[in-house]
PDB file of C-alpha atoms and ligand atoms in Angstrom:
ATOM      1  CA  UNK U   1      -0.010  -0.320  -0.095  1.00  0.00           C
ATOM      2  CA  UNK U   2       3.049   2.147   0.523  1.00  0.00           C
ATOM      3  CA  UNK U   3       5.266   1.302  -2.139  1.00  0.00           C
ATOM      4  CA  UNK U   4       2.030   2.482  -4.940  1.00  0.00           C
ATOM      5  CA  UNK U   5       1.033   5.438  -2.824  1.00  0.00           C
ATOM      6  CA  UNK U   6       4.519   6.223  -2.970  1.00  0.00           C
ATOM      7  CA  UNK U   7       5.179   5.544  -6.911  1.00  0.00           C
ATOM      8  CA  UNK U   8       1.477   7.439  -7.538  1.00  0.00           C
ATOM      9  CA  UNK U   9       3.087  10.814  -5.452  1.00  0.00           C
ATOM     10  CA  UNK U  10       6.241  10.679  -7.734  1.00  0.00           C
ATOM     11  CA  UNK U  11       4.162   9.265 -10.613  1.00  0.00           C
ATOM     12  CA  UNK U  12       2.755  12.836 -10.087  1.00  0.00           C
ATOM     13  CA  UNK U  13       5.760  15.245  -9.308  1.00  0.00           C
ATOM     14  CA  UNK U  14       7.483  13.073 -12.336  1.00  0.00           C
ATOM     15  CA  UNK U  15       3.994  14.607 -14.563  1.00  0.00           C
ATOM     16  CA  UNK U  16       4.792  18.154 -13.366  1.00  0.00           C
ATOM     17  CA  UNK U  17       8.125  18.245 -13.945  1.00  0.00           C
ATOM     18  CA  UNK U  18       7.486  16.299 -17.827  1.00  0.00           C
ATOM     19  CA  UNK U  19       5.010  20.185 -17.891  1.00  0.00           C
ATOM     20  CA  UNK U  20       7.398  22.388 -16.643  1.00  0.00           C
ATOM     21  CA  UNK U  21      10.058  20.951 -18.510  1.00  0.00           C
ATOM     22  CA  UNK U  22       8.309  20.494 -21.895  1.00  0.00           C
ATOM     23  CA  UNK U  23       9.897  23.312 -23.439  1.00  0.00           C
ATOM     24  CA  UNK U  24      13.492  22.299 -22.862  1.00  0.00           C
ATOM     25  CA  UNK U  25      13.295  18.276 -23.297  1.00  0.00           C
ATOM     26  CA  UNK U  26       9.051  17.548 -24.629  1.00  0.00           C
ATOM     27  CA  UNK U  27       6.983  16.124 -22.096  1.00  0.00           C
ATOM     28  CA  UNK U  28       7.703  12.406 -22.068  1.00  0.00           C
ATOM     29  CA  UNK U  29      11.125  12.757 -22.583  1.00  0.00           C
ATOM     30  CA  UNK U  30      10.760  15.954 -18.849  1.00  0.00           C
ATOM     31  CA  UNK U  31       8.512  12.466 -17.277  1.00  0.00           C
ATOM     32  CA  UNK U  32      10.288  10.092 -17.126  1.00  0.00           C
ATOM     33  CA  UNK U  33      13.822  11.633 -15.681  1.00  0.00           C
ATOM     34  CA  UNK U  34      12.012  12.849 -13.453  1.00  0.00           C
ATOM     35  CA  UNK U  35      11.112   9.834 -12.277  1.00  0.00           C
ATOM     36  CA  UNK U  36      14.383   7.676 -12.639  1.00  0.00           C
ATOM     37  CA  UNK U  37      15.873  11.157 -10.461  1.00  0.00           C
ATOM     38  CA  UNK U  38      13.789  10.308  -8.140  1.00  0.00           C
ATOM     39  CA  UNK U  39      14.175   6.412  -7.710  1.00  0.00           C
ATOM     40  CA  UNK U  40      17.895   7.339  -7.554  1.00  0.00           C
ATOM     41  CA  UNK U  41      17.520   9.436  -4.930  1.00  0.00           C
ATOM     42  CA  UNK U  42      15.251   7.164  -2.852  1.00  0.00           C
ATOM     43  CA  UNK U  43      17.623   4.343  -3.257  1.00  0.00           C
ATOM     44  CA  UNK U  44      20.655   6.904  -2.088  1.00  0.00           C
ATOM     45  CA  UNK U  45      18.520   8.169   0.874  1.00  0.00           C
ATOM     46  CA  UNK U  46      16.996   4.402   2.704  1.00  0.00           C
ATOM     47  CA  UNK U  47      20.485   2.852   1.871  1.00  0.00           C
ATOM     48  CA  UNK U  48      22.097   5.811   3.784  1.00  0.00           C
ATOM     49  CA  UNK U  49      19.341   5.168   6.366  1.00  0.00           C
ATOM     50  CA  UNK U  50      20.325   1.223   6.195  1.00  0.00           C
ATOM     51  CA  UNK U  51      24.140   2.026   7.088  1.00  0.00           C
ATOM     52  CA  UNK U  52      23.346   4.695   9.514  1.00  0.00           C
ATOM     53  CA  UNK U  53      21.100   1.614  10.989  1.00  0.00           C
ATOM     54  CA  UNK U  54      23.364  -1.250  10.967  1.00  0.00           C
ATOM     55  CA  UNK U  55      25.618   2.102  12.281  1.00  0.00           C
ATOM     56  CA  UNK U  56      23.782   1.933  15.558  1.00  0.00           C
ATOM     57  CA  UNK U  57      22.842  -1.098  16.311  1.00  0.00           C
ATOM     58  CA  UNK U  58      26.333  -2.428  15.870  1.00  0.00           C
ATOM     59  CA  UNK U  59      27.298   0.837  18.662  1.00  0.00           C
ATOM     60  CA  UNK U  60      24.949  -1.012  21.076  1.00  0.00           C
ATOM     61  CA  UNK U  61      25.845  -4.854  20.341  1.00  0.00           C
ATOM     62  CA  UNK U  62      29.671  -3.469  21.776  1.00  0.00           C
ATOM     63  CA  UNK U  63      27.737  -0.986  24.785  1.00  0.00           C
ATOM     64  CA  UNK U  64      25.521  -3.906  25.417  1.00  0.00           C
ATOM     65  CA  UNK U  65      28.650  -6.745  25.582  1.00  0.00           C
ATOM     66  CA  UNK U  66      30.521  -4.495  27.848  1.00  0.00           C
ATOM     67  CA  UNK U  67      27.677  -3.810  29.814  1.00  0.00           C
ATOM     68  CA  UNK U  68      27.717  -8.397  30.649  1.00  0.00           C
ATOM     69  CA  UNK U  69      30.997  -8.047  30.497  1.00  0.00           C
ATOM     70  CA  UNK U  70      30.995  -6.622  33.685  1.00  0.00           C
ATOM     71  CA  UNK U  71      28.555  -9.215  35.772  1.00  0.00           C
ATOM     72  CA  UNK U  72      30.841 -12.149  34.172  1.00  0.00           C
ATOM     73  CA  UNK U  73      32.035 -14.002  37.366  1.00  0.00           C
ATOM     74  CA  UNK U  74      34.116 -17.309  37.938  1.00  0.00           C
ATOM     75  CA  UNK U  75      32.822 -19.833  40.504  1.00  0.00           C
ATOM     76  CA  UNK U  76      34.343 -23.568  41.245  1.00  0.00           C
ATOM     77  CA  UNK U  77      32.666 -26.072  41.412  1.00  0.00           C
ATOM     78  CA  UNK U  78      32.437 -27.697  44.833  1.00  0.00           C
ATOM     79  CA  UNK U  79      34.263 -30.890  43.168  1.00  0.00           C
ATOM     80  CA  UNK U  80      36.760 -28.857  42.065  1.00  0.00           C
ATOM     81  CA  UNK U  81      37.188 -30.261  39.042  1.00  0.00           C
ATOM     82  CA  UNK U  82      34.752 -27.306  36.933  1.00  0.00           C
ATOM     83  CA  UNK U  83      34.580 -23.592  36.934  1.00  0.00           C
ATOM     84  CA  UNK U  84      32.114 -22.382  36.566  1.00  0.00           C
ATOM     85  CA  UNK U  85      31.853 -19.154  34.414  1.00  0.00           C
ATOM     86  CA  UNK U  86      28.978 -16.989  32.846  1.00  0.00           C
ATOM     87  CA  UNK U  87      27.236 -13.905  33.498  1.00  0.00           C
ATOM     88  CA  UNK U  88      25.431 -13.326  37.564  1.00  0.00           C
ATOM     89  CA  UNK U  89      22.743 -11.287  37.745  1.00  0.00           C
ATOM     90  CA  UNK U  90      21.089 -10.250  40.731  1.00  0.00           C
ATOM     91  CA  UNK U  91      17.820 -10.296  40.290  1.00  0.00           C
ATOM     92  CA  UNK U  92      17.936 -13.281  38.910  1.00  0.00           C
ATOM     93  CA  UNK U  93      17.946 -17.183  39.698  1.00  0.00           C
ATOM     94  CA  UNK U  94      21.275 -17.834  38.397  1.00  0.00           C
ATOM     95  CA  UNK U  95      21.911 -21.923  38.144  1.00  0.00           C
ATOM     96  CA  UNK U  96      24.400 -24.133  36.252  1.00  0.00           C
ATOM     97  CA  UNK U  97      24.802 -27.682  36.114  1.00  0.00           C
ATOM     98  CA  UNK U  98      28.503 -29.081  36.558  1.00  0.00           C
ATOM     99  CA  UNK U  99      30.457 -30.685  33.156  1.00  0.00           C
ATOM    100  CA  UNK U 100      32.649 -33.044  35.336  1.00  0.00           C
ATOM    101  CA  UNK U 101      29.875 -34.357  38.787  1.00  0.00           C
ATOM    102  CA  UNK U 102      26.824 -33.228  36.931  1.00  0.00           C
ATOM    103  CA  UNK U 103      25.119 -31.858  39.944  1.00  0.00           C
ATOM    104  CA  UNK U 104      22.972 -29.086  39.418  1.00  0.00           C
ATOM    105  CA  UNK U 105      24.366 -25.663  41.563  1.00  0.00           C
ATOM    106  CA  UNK U 106      22.395 -22.007  42.677  1.00  0.00           C
ATOM    107  CA  UNK U 107      24.245 -19.184  43.016  1.00  0.00           C
ATOM    108  CA  UNK U 108      23.486 -17.075  45.762  1.00  0.00           C
ATOM    109  CA  UNK U 109      24.061 -13.822  45.982  1.00  0.00           C
ATOM    110  CA  UNK U 110      25.169 -11.892  48.691  1.00  0.00           C
ATOM    111  CA  UNK U 111      26.281  -8.804  48.939  1.00  0.00           C
ATOM    112  CA  UNK U 112      27.818  -6.477  51.874  1.00  0.00           C
ATOM    113  CA  UNK U 113      28.134  -2.888  52.058  1.00  0.00           C
ATOM    114  CA  UNK U 114      31.242  -1.519  53.571  1.00  0.00           C
ATOM    115  CA  UNK U 115      31.646   1.271  55.834  1.00  0.00           C
ATOM    116  CA  UNK U 116      34.314   3.846  53.032  1.00  0.00           C
ATOM    117  CA  UNK U 117      32.783   7.248  55.038  1.00  0.00           C
ATOM    118  CA  UNK U 118      33.815   8.401  58.446  1.00  0.00           C
ATOM    119  CA  UNK U 119      30.546   8.958  60.328  1.00  0.00           C
ATOM    120  CA  UNK U 120      31.486  11.285  63.250  1.00  0.00           C
ATOM    121  CA  UNK U 121      30.152  13.800  63.290  1.00  0.00           C
ATOM    122  CA  UNK U 122      26.320  12.443  62.504  1.00  0.00           C
ATOM    123  CA  UNK U 123      26.934   9.740  65.128  1.00  0.00           C
ATOM    124  CA  UNK U 124      28.682  13.226  67.501  1.00  0.00           C
ATOM    125  CA  UNK U 125      24.768  14.774  66.768  1.00  0.00           C
ATOM    126  CA  UNK U 126      22.839  12.065  67.807  1.00  0.00           C
ATOM    127  CA  UNK U 127      24.867  12.105  70.972  1.00  0.00           C
ATOM    128  CA  UNK U 128      24.362  15.634  71.747  1.00  0.00           C
ATOM    129  CA  UNK U 129      20.492  15.212  71.531  1.00  0.00           C
ATOM    130  CA  UNK U 130      20.243  12.479  73.077  1.00  0.00           C
ATOM    131  CA  UNK U 131      22.313  13.304  76.425  1.00  0.00           C
ATOM    132  CA  UNK U 132      20.296  16.478  75.622  1.00  0.00           C
ATOM    133  CA  UNK U 133      16.996  14.935  76.249  1.00  0.00           C
ATOM    134  CA  UNK U 134      17.949  13.292  79.257  1.00  0.00           C
ATOM    135  CA  UNK U 135      19.533  16.057  81.131  1.00  0.00           C
ATOM    136  CA  UNK U 136      14.972  18.246  80.549  1.00  0.00           C
ATOM    137  CA  UNK U 137      13.365  14.944  81.912  1.00  0.00           C
ATOM    138  CA  UNK U 138      15.843  14.212  84.374  1.00  0.00           C
ATOM    139  CA  UNK U 139      15.076  18.146  85.187  1.00  0.00           C
ATOM    140  CA  UNK U 140      10.581  17.823  84.495  1.00  0.00           C
ATOM    141  CA  UNK U 141      11.143  14.392  86.604  1.00  0.00           C
ATOM    142  CA  UNK U 142      12.980  16.289  89.350  1.00  0.00           C
ATOM    143  CA  UNK U 143      10.703  19.279  89.495  1.00  0.00           C
ATOM    144  CA  UNK U 144       7.807  16.609  89.392  1.00  0.00           C
ATOM    145  CA  UNK U 145       8.714  15.620  92.676  1.00  0.00           C
ATOM    146  CA  UNK U 146       9.668  18.584  94.529  1.00  0.00           C
ATOM    147  CA  UNK U 147       5.983  19.136  92.992  1.00  0.00           C
ATOM    148  CA  UNK U 148       4.993  16.907  95.335  1.00  0.00           C
ATOM    149  CA  UNK U 149       6.512  16.571  97.999  1.00  0.00           C
ATOM    150  CA  UNK U 150       5.055  20.363  98.578  1.00  0.00           C
TER     151      UNK U 150
HETATM  152 ZN1   ZN E   1      30.783 -30.221  39.760  1.00  0.00          ZN
END
């Protein structure tokens, strides 16, 4: 359908060119010339577009491969005769079958946060707040006890 429509539009444009250039070339010569030129332009444009798409796809594939290579891990089988190497993902259930002992294994990923900053200011601030609250509580209870004594 799209092909028929673009063919029709190209034909109309070619006829218009043929009519406008009929003084120089003759009507049918100009029409055929305009028709052929349109096809050549369309061919060049589409091949340019295809090559651009291929380049983009290749770049995307390269980036994806780089990203995947970050999650490649080697895990030795408990039998000691086989090392499993593949992409391991945190959100997926990762498993493998050992080629030597034929047992199936599941790989559990455990994440350990390691403290890199010094949290002294944060903690001392919190301690100050806590000690202030404690002294307030003490003074309130002292007042209360004094009140009841009187
Ligand atoms: Zn094994």
